[in-house]
mmCIF file of C-alpha atoms in Angstrom:
data_model
loop_
_atom_site.group_PDB
_atom_site.id
_atom_site.type_symbol
_atom_site.label_atom_id
_atom_site.label_comp_id
_atom_site.label_asym_id
_atom_site.label_seq_id
_atom_site.Cartn_x
_atom_site.Cartn_y
_atom_site.Cartn_z
ATOM 1 C CA UNK A 1 -146.512 31.713 157.075
ATOM 2 C CA UNK A 2 -148.427 34.162 155.023
ATOM 3 C CA UNK A 3 -151.653 32.210 155.592
ATOM 4 C CA UNK A 4 -151.048 32.719 159.326
ATOM 5 C CA UNK A 5 -150.471 36.469 158.976
ATOM 6 C CA UNK A 6 -153.464 36.844 156.809
ATOM 7 C CA UNK A 7 -155.598 34.883 159.460
ATOM 8 C CA UNK A 8 -154.219 37.186 162.161
ATOM 9 C CA UNK A 9 -155.017 40.243 160.184
ATOM 10 C CA UNK A 10 -158.617 39.034 159.588
ATOM 11 C CA UNK A 11 -159.149 38.125 163.281
ATOM 12 C CA UNK A 12 -157.033 40.599 165.179
ATOM 13 C CA UNK A 13 -158.758 40.332 168.438
ATOM 14 C CA UNK A 14 -158.187 37.599 171.202
ATOM 15 C CA UNK A 15 -161.113 35.535 172.143
ATOM 16 C CA UNK A 16 -163.427 36.810 174.805
ATOM 17 C CA UNK A 17 -164.429 34.895 177.931
ATOM 18 C CA UNK A 18 -167.919 34.554 176.395
ATOM 19 C CA UNK A 19 -166.541 33.063 173.290
ATOM 20 C CA UNK A 20 -164.305 30.618 175.191
ATOM 21 C CA UNK A 21 -167.358 29.649 177.277
ATOM 22 C CA UNK A 22 -169.564 29.024 174.171
ATOM 23 C CA UNK A 23 -166.755 26.903 172.613
ATOM 24 C CA UNK A 24 -166.751 24.856 175.792
ATOM 25 C CA UNK A 25 -170.431 24.370 175.658
ATOM 26 C CA UNK A 26 -169.858 22.854 172.089
ATOM 27 C CA UNK A 27 -167.283 20.623 173.505
ATOM 28 C CA UNK A 28 -164.267 22.548 172.014
ATOM 29 C CA UNK A 29 -161.619 22.703 174.696
ATOM 30 C CA UNK A 30 -157.920 22.514 174.826
ATOM 31 C CA UNK A 31 -156.740 18.768 174.514
ATOM 32 C CA UNK A 32 -153.203 17.242 174.001
ATOM 33 C CA UNK A 33 -153.228 13.658 172.707
ATOM 34 C CA UNK A 34 -149.500 13.673 173.397
ATOM 35 C CA UNK A 35 -149.994 14.295 177.132
ATOM 36 C CA UNK A 36 -152.785 11.614 177.348
ATOM 37 C CA UNK A 37 -150.605 9.152 175.486
ATOM 38 C CA UNK A 38 -147.455 9.944 177.645
ATOM 39 C CA UNK A 39 -149.490 9.597 180.875
ATOM 40 C CA UNK A 40 -151.244 6.267 179.677
ATOM 41 C CA UNK A 41 -147.813 4.768 178.515
ATOM 42 C CA UNK A 42 -145.989 5.722 181.773
ATOM 43 C CA UNK A 43 -148.911 4.375 183.884
ATOM 44 C CA UNK A 44 -148.857 1.162 182.001
ATOM 45 C CA UNK A 45 -145.091 0.728 182.193
ATOM 46 C CA UNK A 46 -145.251 1.533 185.970
ATOM 47 C CA UNK A 47 -148.014 -1.134 186.488
ATOM 48 C CA UNK A 48 -145.719 -3.726 184.711
ATOM 49 C CA UNK A 49 -142.665 -2.639 186.692
ATOM 50 C CA UNK A 50 -144.564 -2.820 190.080
ATOM 51 C CA UNK A 51 -146.868 -5.916 189.537
ATOM 52 C CA UNK A 52 -144.844 -7.535 186.578
ATOM 53 C CA UNK A 53 -143.922 -10.570 188.576
ATOM 54 C CA UNK A 54 -147.519 -11.268 189.693
ATOM 55 C CA UNK A 55 -148.858 -10.599 186.288
ATOM 56 C CA UNK A 56 -146.310 -13.032 184.707
ATOM 57 C CA UNK A 57 -147.522 -15.782 187.112
ATOM 58 C CA UNK A 58 -151.113 -15.091 186.423
ATOM 59 C CA UNK A 59 -150.345 -15.161 182.720
ATOM 60 C CA UNK A 60 -148.431 -18.366 182.697
ATOM 61 C CA UNK A 61 -151.252 -20.035 184.706
ATOM 62 C CA UNK A 62 -153.789 -18.676 182.379
ATOM 63 C CA UNK A 63 -151.885 -20.078 179.340
ATOM 64 C CA UNK A 64 -151.607 -23.492 180.943
ATOM 65 C CA UNK A 65 -155.190 -23.575 181.738
ATOM 66 C CA UNK A 66 -156.120 -22.444 178.243
ATOM 67 C CA UNK A 67 -154.154 -25.203 176.579
ATOM 68 C CA UNK A 68 -155.391 -27.851 179.035
ATOM 69 C CA UNK A 69 -159.025 -26.684 178.704
ATOM 70 C CA UNK A 70 -158.628 -26.696 174.824
ATOM 71 C CA UNK A 71 -157.172 -30.057 174.659
ATOM 72 C CA UNK A 72 -159.794 -31.709 176.940
ATOM 73 C CA UNK A 73 -162.724 -29.952 175.233
ATOM 74 C CA UNK A 74 -161.537 -30.998 171.893
ATOM 75 C CA UNK A 75 -161.388 -34.623 172.894
ATOM 76 C CA UNK A 76 -164.471 -34.835 175.062
ATOM 77 C CA UNK A 77 -167.267 -32.751 173.479
ATOM 78 C CA UNK A 78 -168.603 -31.660 170.098
ATOM 79 C CA UNK A 79 -171.207 -29.247 171.522
ATOM 80 C CA UNK A 80 -170.629 -25.806 170.091
ATOM 81 C CA UNK A 81 -172.426 -23.967 172.899
ATOM 82 C CA UNK A 82 -170.140 -25.635 175.478
ATOM 83 C CA UNK A 83 -167.094 -24.586 173.406
ATOM 84 C CA UNK A 84 -168.255 -20.996 173.030
ATOM 85 C CA UNK A 85 -168.854 -20.803 176.793
ATOM 86 C CA UNK A 86 -165.247 -22.109 177.482
ATOM 87 C CA UNK A 87 -163.728 -19.535 175.098
ATOM 88 C CA UNK A 88 -165.710 -16.739 176.822
ATOM 89 C CA UNK A 89 -164.546 -17.999 180.285
ATOM 90 C CA UNK A 90 -160.875 -18.015 179.010
ATOM 91 C CA UNK A 91 -161.249 -14.548 177.591
ATOM 92 C CA UNK A 92 -162.607 -13.286 180.861
ATOM 93 C CA UNK A 93 -159.773 -14.757 182.758
ATOM 94 C CA UNK A 94 -157.172 -13.284 180.385
ATOM 95 C CA UNK A 95 -158.834 -9.810 180.788
ATOM 96 C CA UNK A 96 -158.528 -10.190 184.512
ATOM 97 C CA UNK A 97 -154.808 -10.922 184.237
ATOM 98 C CA UNK A 98 -154.154 -7.825 182.207
ATOM 99 C CA UNK A 99 -156.763 -5.704 184.130
ATOM 100 C CA UNK A 100 -154.145 -3.828 186.352
ATOM 101 C CA UNK A 101 -152.317 -2.641 183.210
ATOM 102 C CA UNK A 102 -155.508 -1.643 181.315
ATOM 103 C CA UNK A 103 -157.015 0.166 184.422
ATOM 104 C CA UNK A 104 -153.784 2.150 184.953
ATOM 105 C CA UNK A 105 -153.588 3.178 181.336
ATOM 106 C CA UNK A 106 -157.336 4.239 181.133
ATOM 107 C CA UNK A 107 -157.155 6.192 184.373
ATOM 108 C CA UNK A 108 -153.986 7.971 183.233
ATOM 109 C CA UNK A 109 -155.601 8.601 179.843
ATOM 110 C CA UNK A 110 -158.631 10.365 181.427
ATOM 111 C CA UNK A 111 -156.369 12.396 183.765
ATOM 112 C CA UNK A 112 -154.366 13.529 180.814
ATOM 113 C CA UNK A 113 -157.494 14.444 178.754
ATOM 114 C CA UNK A 114 -159.128 16.590 181.407
ATOM 115 C CA UNK A 115 -155.788 18.116 182.772
ATOM 116 C CA UNK A 116 -155.863 21.027 180.211
ATOM 117 C CA UNK A 117 -159.630 21.678 179.415
ATOM 118 C CA UNK A 118 -161.227 20.162 182.557
ATOM 119 C CA UNK A 119 -164.059 17.501 182.691
ATOM 120 C CA UNK A 120 -166.650 18.222 180.118
ATOM 121 C CA UNK A 121 -169.811 16.418 178.948
ATOM 122 C CA UNK A 122 -171.220 18.030 175.813
ATOM 123 C CA UNK A 123 -174.025 16.650 173.867
ATOM 124 C CA UNK A 124 -173.006 18.762 170.873
ATOM 125 C CA UNK A 125 -169.611 17.187 170.809
ATOM 126 C CA UNK A 126 -171.265 13.813 170.577
ATOM 127 C CA UNK A 127 -173.570 14.831 167.733
ATOM 128 C CA UNK A 128 -172.527 13.077 164.497
ATOM 129 C CA UNK A 129 -170.937 15.491 161.931
ATOM 130 C CA UNK A 130 -171.485 13.870 158.588
ATOM 131 C CA UNK A 131 -169.326 16.341 156.849
ATOM 132 C CA UNK A 132 -166.263 14.602 158.184
ATOM 133 C CA UNK A 133 -167.153 11.644 155.995
ATOM 134 C CA UNK A 134 -166.536 13.634 152.823
ATOM 135 C CA UNK A 135 -163.496 12.213 151.010
ATOM 136 C CA UNK A 136 -162.648 15.682 149.588
ATOM 137 C CA UNK A 137 -162.754 17.399 152.968
ATOM 138 C CA UNK A 138 -160.822 14.676 154.408
ATOM 139 C CA UNK A 139 -158.058 15.069 151.815
ATOM 140 C CA UNK A 140 -158.224 18.874 152.438
ATOM 141 C CA UNK A 141 -157.511 18.289 156.055
ATOM 142 C CA UNK A 142 -154.724 15.867 155.334
ATOM 143 C CA UNK A 143 -152.853 18.395 153.087
ATOM 144 C CA UNK A 144 -153.760 21.576 155.134
ATOM 145 C CA UNK A 145 -151.188 23.298 157.266
ATOM 146 C CA UNK A 146 -152.738 21.601 160.293
ATOM 147 C CA UNK A 147 -152.273 18.232 158.493
ATOM 148 C CA UNK A 148 -148.794 18.938 157.629
ATOM 149 C CA UNK A 149 -148.084 20.108 161.141
ATOM 150 C CA UNK A 150 -149.351 16.844 162.586
ATOM 151 C CA UNK A 151 -147.163 14.949 159.916
ATOM 152 C CA UNK A 152 -144.131 16.887 161.165
ATOM 153 C CA UNK A 153 -144.888 16.237 164.676
ATOM 154 C CA UNK A 154 -145.245 12.489 164.150
ATOM 155 C CA UNK A 155 -141.927 12.411 162.300
ATOM 156 C CA UNK A 156 -140.318 14.217 165.226
ATOM 157 C CA UNK A 157 -141.782 11.550 167.649
ATOM 158 C CA UNK A 158 -140.232 8.815 165.553
ATOM 159 C CA UNK A 159 -136.882 10.592 165.433
ATOM 160 C CA UNK A 160 -136.827 11.445 169.222
ATOM 161 C CA UNK A 161 -137.949 7.971 170.359
ATOM 162 C CA UNK A 162 -135.921 6.110 167.847
ATOM 163 C CA UNK A 163 -132.820 8.088 168.881
ATOM 164 C CA UNK A 164 -133.423 7.414 172.585
ATOM 165 C CA UNK A 165 -134.051 3.779 171.884
ATOM 166 C CA UNK A 166 -130.894 3.473 169.924
ATOM 167 C CA UNK A 167 -128.981 5.216 172.527
ATOM 168 C CA UNK A 168 -130.233 2.899 175.295
ATOM 169 C CA UNK A 169 -129.437 -0.214 173.325
ATOM 170 C CA UNK A 170 -126.006 1.114 172.461
ATOM 171 C CA UNK A 171 -125.231 1.908 176.088
ATOM 172 C CA UNK A 172 -126.465 -1.349 177.422
ATOM 173 C CA UNK A 173 -125.155 -3.605 174.558
ATOM 174 C CA UNK A 174 -122.755 -5.457 177.023
ATOM 175 C CA UNK A 175 -125.746 -6.195 179.242
ATOM 176 C CA UNK A 176 -127.774 -7.571 176.320
ATOM 177 C CA UNK A 177 -124.935 -9.727 175.208
ATOM 178 C CA UNK A 178 -124.454 -11.254 178.768
ATOM 179 C CA UNK A 179 -127.953 -12.574 178.657
ATOM 180 C CA UNK A 180 -126.638 -15.561 176.541
ATOM 181 C CA UNK A 181 -124.253 -16.558 179.263
ATOM 182 C CA UNK A 182 -126.328 -17.293 182.518
ATOM 183 C CA UNK A 183 -129.046 -19.806 182.988
ATOM 184 C CA UNK A 184 -132.556 -19.353 181.668
ATOM 185 C CA UNK A 185 -134.203 -18.104 184.775
ATOM 186 C CA UNK A 186 -131.451 -15.660 185.576
ATOM 187 C CA UNK A 187 -131.460 -14.438 181.920
ATOM 188 C CA UNK A 188 -135.136 -13.782 181.988
ATOM 189 C CA UNK A 189 -134.800 -11.888 185.205
ATOM 190 C CA UNK A 190 -132.106 -9.677 183.813
ATOM 191 C CA UNK A 191 -134.091 -9.244 180.588
ATOM 192 C CA UNK A 192 -137.051 -8.105 182.666
ATOM 193 C CA UNK A 193 -135.017 -5.629 184.422
ATOM 194 C CA UNK A 194 -133.549 -4.290 181.207
ATOM 195 C CA UNK A 195 -137.018 -4.047 179.447
ATOM 196 C CA UNK A 196 -138.489 -2.141 182.515
ATOM 197 C CA UNK A 197 -135.691 0.439 182.800
ATOM 198 C CA UNK A 198 -135.708 1.061 179.134
ATOM 199 C CA UNK A 199 -139.396 1.193 178.834
ATOM 200 C CA UNK A 200 -139.515 3.677 181.727
ATOM 201 C CA UNK A 201 -137.009 5.904 179.909
ATOM 202 C CA UNK A 202 -138.919 5.599 176.791
ATOM 203 C CA UNK A 203 -142.153 6.554 178.471
ATOM 204 C CA UNK A 204 -140.452 9.547 180.184
ATOM 205 C CA UNK A 205 -139.248 10.775 176.740
ATOM 206 C CA UNK A 206 -142.876 11.018 175.694
ATOM 207 C CA UNK A 207 -143.207 13.750 178.370
ATOM 208 C CA UNK A 208 -140.730 15.758 176.431
ATOM 209 C CA UNK A 209 -142.911 15.586 173.440
ATOM 210 C CA UNK A 210 -146.032 16.364 175.393
ATOM 211 C CA UNK A 211 -144.332 19.316 177.052
ATOM 212 C CA UNK A 212 -143.838 20.938 173.527
ATOM 213 C CA UNK A 213 -147.384 19.924 172.462
ATOM 214 C CA UNK A 214 -149.311 21.432 175.349
ATOM 215 C CA UNK A 215 -148.517 25.212 174.729
ATOM 216 C CA UNK A 216 -148.920 24.340 171.011
ATOM 217 C CA UNK A 217 -152.399 23.133 171.413
ATOM 218 C CA UNK A 218 -153.278 25.943 173.704
ATOM 219 C CA UNK A 219 -152.031 28.367 171.013
ATOM 220 C CA UNK A 220 -153.989 26.630 168.294
ATOM 221 C CA UNK A 221 -157.215 26.604 170.399
ATOM 222 C CA UNK A 222 -156.989 30.401 171.109
ATOM 223 C CA UNK A 223 -155.988 31.114 167.538
ATOM 224 C CA UNK A 224 -159.038 29.300 166.115
ATOM 225 C CA UNK A 225 -161.346 31.258 168.378
ATOM 226 C CA UNK A 226 -159.807 34.722 167.668
ATOM 227 C CA UNK A 227 -162.461 37.326 166.653
ATOM 228 C CA UNK A 228 -162.933 39.827 163.917
ATOM 229 C CA UNK A 229 -164.053 43.359 164.745
ATOM 230 C CA UNK A 230 -167.557 42.613 163.550
ATOM 231 C CA UNK A 231 -167.810 39.469 165.676
ATOM 232 C CA UNK A 232 -166.674 41.542 168.753
ATOM 233 C CA UNK A 233 -169.196 44.109 168.065
ATOM 234 C CA UNK A 234 -172.004 41.510 167.637
ATOM 235 C CA UNK A 235 -171.009 39.815 170.785
ATOM 236 C CA UNK A 236 -171.097 43.108 172.539
ATOM 237 C CA UNK A 237 -174.628 43.720 171.356
ATOM 238 C CA UNK A 238 -175.772 40.251 172.336
ATOM 239 C CA UNK A 239 -174.180 40.539 175.921
ATOM 240 C CA UNK A 240 -175.037 44.061 176.709
ATOM 241 C CA UNK A 241 -177.887 44.877 174.357
ATOM 242 C CA UNK A 242 -178.242 46.809 171.197
ATOM 243 C CA UNK A 243 -177.547 50.563 171.979
ATOM 244 C CA UNK A 244 -180.427 51.629 169.952
ATOM 245 C CA UNK A 245 -182.844 49.227 171.730
ATOM 246 C CA UNK A 246 -181.382 50.269 175.001
ATOM 247 C CA UNK A 247 -181.820 53.945 174.296
ATOM 248 C CA UNK A 248 -185.516 53.245 173.220
ATOM 249 C CA UNK A 249 -186.047 51.491 176.462
ATOM 250 C CA UNK A 250 -184.560 54.356 178.479
ATOM 251 C CA UNK A 251 -186.760 56.831 176.562
ATOM 252 C CA UNK A 252 -189.966 54.851 177.232
ATOM 253 C CA UNK A 253 -188.921 54.753 181.003
ATOM 254 C CA UNK A 254 -188.395 58.369 180.974
ATOM 255 C CA UNK A 255 -191.840 58.829 179.363
ATOM 256 C CA UNK A 256 -193.596 56.652 181.760
ATOM 257 C CA UNK A 257 -191.830 58.193 184.728
ATOM 258 C CA UNK A 258 -192.835 61.761 183.359
ATOM 259 C CA UNK A 259 -196.464 60.612 182.937
ATOM 260 C CA UNK A 260 -196.690 59.338 186.547
ATOM 261 C CA UNK A 261 -195.137 62.530 187.780
ATOM 262 C CA UNK A 262 -197.682 64.650 185.903
ATOM 263 C CA UNK A 263 -200.409 62.631 187.395
ATOM 264 C CA UNK A 264 -199.153 63.589 190.775
ATOM 265 C CA UNK A 265 -199.238 67.278 190.141
ATOM 266 C CA UNK A 266 -202.993 67.709 190.964
ATOM 267 C CA UNK A 267 -202.279 66.277 194.558
ATOM 268 C CA UNK A 268 -199.736 68.873 195.228
ATOM 269 C CA UNK A 269 -200.086 71.615 197.769
ATOM 270 C CA UNK A 270 -197.971 74.317 195.916
ATOM 271 C CA UNK A 271 -195.837 74.694 192.710
ATOM 272 C CA UNK A 272 -192.824 76.750 193.346
ATOM 273 C CA UNK A 273 -191.722 78.449 190.024
ATOM 274 C CA UNK A 274 -188.803 80.381 188.615
ATOM 275 C CA UNK A 275 -191.161 81.762 187.146
ATOM 276 C CA UNK A 276 -190.641 80.423 183.648
ATOM 277 C CA UNK A 277 -187.598 78.037 183.533
ATOM 278 C CA UNK A 278 -188.236 75.926 186.542
ATOM 279 C CA UNK A 279 -191.271 74.481 188.380
ATOM 280 C CA UNK A 280 -191.329 72.223 191.464
ATOM 281 C CA UNK A 281 -194.630 70.656 192.883
ATOM 282 C CA UNK A 282 -194.530 70.129 196.741
ATOM 283 C CA UNK A 283 -196.876 68.080 199.060
ATOM 284 C CA UNK A 284 -196.938 67.788 202.762
ATOM 285 C CA UNK A 285 -199.214 65.480 204.955
ATOM 286 C CA UNK A 286 -198.216 65.858 208.521
ATOM 287 C CA UNK A 287 -199.930 62.561 209.289
ATOM 288 C CA UNK A 288 -197.909 60.470 206.770
ATOM 289 C CA UNK A 289 -194.885 62.576 206.034
ATOM 290 C CA UNK A 290 -191.926 63.703 208.248
ATOM 291 C CA UNK A 291 -191.210 66.587 205.839
ATOM 292 C CA UNK A 292 -192.623 68.032 202.571
ATOM 293 C CA UNK A 293 -191.943 65.971 199.536
ATOM 294 C CA UNK A 294 -191.252 66.805 195.789
ATOM 295 C CA UNK A 295 -193.897 65.049 193.579
ATOM 296 C CA UNK A 296 -192.910 66.762 190.297
ATOM 297 C CA UNK A 297 -190.263 69.026 188.976
ATOM 298 C CA UNK A 298 -188.915 70.066 185.608
ATOM 299 C CA UNK A 299 -187.521 72.846 183.417
ATOM 300 C CA UNK A 300 -188.611 74.692 180.291
ATOM 301 C CA UNK A 301 -191.206 72.559 178.441
ATOM 302 C CA UNK A 302 -191.725 70.215 181.437
ATOM 303 C CA UNK A 303 -191.971 73.212 183.798
ATOM 304 C CA UNK A 304 -194.666 74.747 181.494
ATOM 305 C CA UNK A 305 -196.662 71.462 181.415
ATOM 306 C CA UNK A 306 -196.481 71.428 185.248
ATOM 307 C CA UNK A 307 -197.825 74.921 185.510
ATOM 308 C CA UNK A 308 -200.579 74.188 183.043
ATOM 309 C CA UNK A 309 -201.696 71.191 185.046
ATOM 310 C CA UNK A 310 -201.556 73.121 188.321
ATOM 311 C CA UNK A 311 -203.605 75.802 186.825
ATOM 312 C CA UNK A 312 -206.330 73.335 185.554
ATOM 313 C CA UNK A 313 -206.559 71.828 189.016
ATOM 314 C CA UNK A 314 -206.184 75.117 191.004
ATOM 315 C CA UNK A 315 -202.920 74.334 192.725
ATOM 316 C CA UNK A 316 -201.527 77.382 194.054
ATOM 317 C CA UNK A 317 -198.358 78.702 192.306
ATOM 318 C CA UNK A 318 -195.714 80.723 194.198
ATOM 319 C CA UNK A 319 -192.785 82.430 192.510
ATOM 320 C CA UNK A 320 -189.587 81.930 194.328
ATOM 321 C CA UNK A 321 -186.709 81.776 191.895
ATOM 322 C CA UNK A 322 -183.953 80.890 194.406
ATOM 323 C CA UNK A 323 -185.999 78.076 196.013
ATOM 324 C CA UNK A 324 -187.317 76.827 192.678
ATOM 325 C CA UNK A 325 -183.669 76.484 191.380
ATOM 326 C CA UNK A 326 -182.465 74.942 194.552
ATOM 327 C CA UNK A 327 -185.226 72.438 194.747
ATOM 328 C CA UNK A 328 -184.962 71.475 191.107
ATOM 329 C CA UNK A 329 -181.262 70.896 191.395
ATOM 330 C CA UNK A 330 -180.906 69.239 194.861
ATOM 331 C CA UNK A 331 -184.345 67.622 195.606
ATOM 332 C CA UNK A 332 -185.284 64.315 194.165
ATOM 333 C CA UNK A 333 -188.749 63.228 193.003
ATOM 334 C CA UNK A 334 -190.888 61.360 195.619
ATOM 335 C CA UNK A 335 -188.266 62.113 198.252
ATOM 336 C CA UNK A 336 -188.271 64.696 201.173
ATOM 337 C CA UNK A 337 -186.756 68.011 200.473
ATOM 338 C CA UNK A 338 -183.174 68.554 201.696
ATOM 339 C CA UNK A 339 -182.794 69.456 205.439
ATOM 340 C CA UNK A 340 -181.172 72.728 204.711
ATOM 341 C CA UNK A 341 -184.316 73.901 202.680
ATOM 342 C CA UNK A 342 -186.732 73.113 205.506
ATOM 343 C CA UNK A 343 -187.144 76.662 206.589
ATOM 344 C CA UNK A 344 -187.595 78.134 203.161
ATOM 345 C CA UNK A 345 -190.207 75.485 202.156
ATOM 346 C CA UNK A 346 -191.969 75.825 205.561
ATOM 347 C CA UNK A 347 -192.253 79.572 204.855
ATOM 348 C CA UNK A 348 -193.893 78.896 201.366
ATOM 349 C CA UNK A 349 -196.353 76.254 202.842
ATOM 350 C CA UNK A 350 -197.303 78.718 205.670
ATOM 351 C CA UNK A 351 -198.171 81.237 203.056
ATOM 352 C CA UNK A 352 -200.150 78.546 201.074
ATOM 353 C CA UNK A 353 -202.154 77.690 204.184
ATOM 354 C CA UNK A 354 -202.834 81.275 204.834
ATOM 355 C CA UNK A 355 -204.187 81.785 201.338
ATOM 356 C CA UNK A 356 -206.407 78.685 201.541
ATOM 357 C CA UNK A 357 -207.866 80.050 205.033
ATOM 358 C CA UNK A 358 -208.364 83.511 203.668
ATOM 359 C CA UNK A 359 -211.879 84.723 203.801
ATOM 360 C CA UNK A 360 -212.090 88.380 203.706
ATOM 361 C CA UNK A 361 -209.752 91.318 203.918
ATOM 362 C CA UNK A 362 -206.626 92.048 202.144
ATOM 363 C CA UNK A 363 -204.800 89.065 200.516
ATOM 364 C CA UNK A 364 -201.772 87.882 202.582
ATOM 365 C CA UNK A 365 -198.456 88.584 200.891
ATOM 366 C CA UNK A 366 -195.562 86.137 200.577
ATOM 367 C CA UNK A 367 -192.457 87.485 202.430
ATOM 368 C CA UNK A 368 -189.203 87.173 200.542
ATOM 369 C CA UNK A 369 -187.984 83.537 200.783
ATOM 370 C CA UNK A 370 -184.238 83.100 201.123
ATOM 371 C CA UNK A 371 -182.299 79.920 200.805
ATOM 372 C CA UNK A 372 -179.072 79.035 202.746
ATOM 373 C CA UNK A 373 -175.765 80.391 201.190
ATOM 374 C CA UNK A 374 -174.553 78.048 198.507
ATOM 375 C CA UNK A 375 -177.886 76.245 197.741
ATOM 376 C CA UNK A 376 -178.852 78.455 194.832
ATOM 377 C CA UNK A 377 -177.248 76.948 191.698
ATOM 378 C CA UNK A 378 -176.625 80.518 190.497
ATOM 379 C CA UNK A 379 -174.046 80.960 193.243
ATOM 380 C CA UNK A 380 -171.704 78.585 191.239
ATOM 381 C CA UNK A 381 -170.648 76.166 194.072
ATOM 382 C CA UNK A 382 -171.989 73.168 195.773
ATOM 383 C CA UNK A 383 -174.038 73.606 198.939
ATOM 384 C CA UNK A 384 -173.136 72.421 202.426
ATOM 385 C CA UNK A 385 -176.004 70.921 204.223
ATOM 386 C CA UNK A 386 -176.883 71.241 207.982
ATOM 387 C CA UNK A 387 -174.830 68.312 208.766
ATOM 388 C CA UNK A 388 -171.790 69.701 207.082
ATOM 389 C CA UNK A 389 -171.707 67.239 204.175
ATOM 390 C CA UNK A 390 -171.412 68.121 200.430
#
């Protein structure tokens, strides 16, 4: 009992589905020998009870043929090859006589074997394990808790089956004694009925043992596959990936995305700034775009880098704090600007086109750009777009 408690303390976690699947791949599934044995025995007894008369006739005919063939061969030939062939033919005929019983038992055994763990073909389970040939390990298994449990279960089988058999004989003692009175054919018929009924009762008793063994085997299987905290952590890393590696991958992805974004800044028409905290680069091509798009955006250091690249490539910068904040929060890179900001962005682009076309005279001035109510993050609440959706 203490060993069991220690094992539960060492492996406090139930097996995960991944661990169960791996055990199945290795050929380790729930099996109950008692269930297979009960089904096989019951199937054999049923086969005898149903086809017992036909099997008896075939067996008697086979025995007569065997004796006649043996006598004639012994007196007529000394050829060993002929004798061997005759023996093989007699063995084959005998197997055909008992085939219904054997087939029923084998099929029932297969059903009982796959009833719990399902049908499984595993090459790992068929691989020889030479450690099982070690006498010391064999003795260890015999005298282990599992070995003692199997011994106790075997003793319980003997007690249960012996008790049921004794009760059946005691209850039908009068019928057994009556067998001495009638004629031989009638006695054999009565004996066959008694053996059939008692065999069915004994085979049915095996299901009582199997009913107790099935949950025991399931419990033992899951207990053997229980996991420690370290095993659970390792499995989580293997299935979902090492958090450090995943973090590194995400970092590389962000760096690559940022590099691509910076490469797009020189193609922008204008960079809208806060002026220091935010920077958003916009581009519009009326032949290929339905609305202006954001090609780059960032805050603080990223914004400073966008402004630097824009200056190097002579991309016009426009200071519009409200619009810069709104675009930075609600616009996505490589996506069109939100519908509610069309008017403000159009005002900025119109100013950019005026600056580009300016030849002489006073430099055009940018009129104050206002964004719709609620679109400036400084307002402290989420915006409502033109379609009334948040």
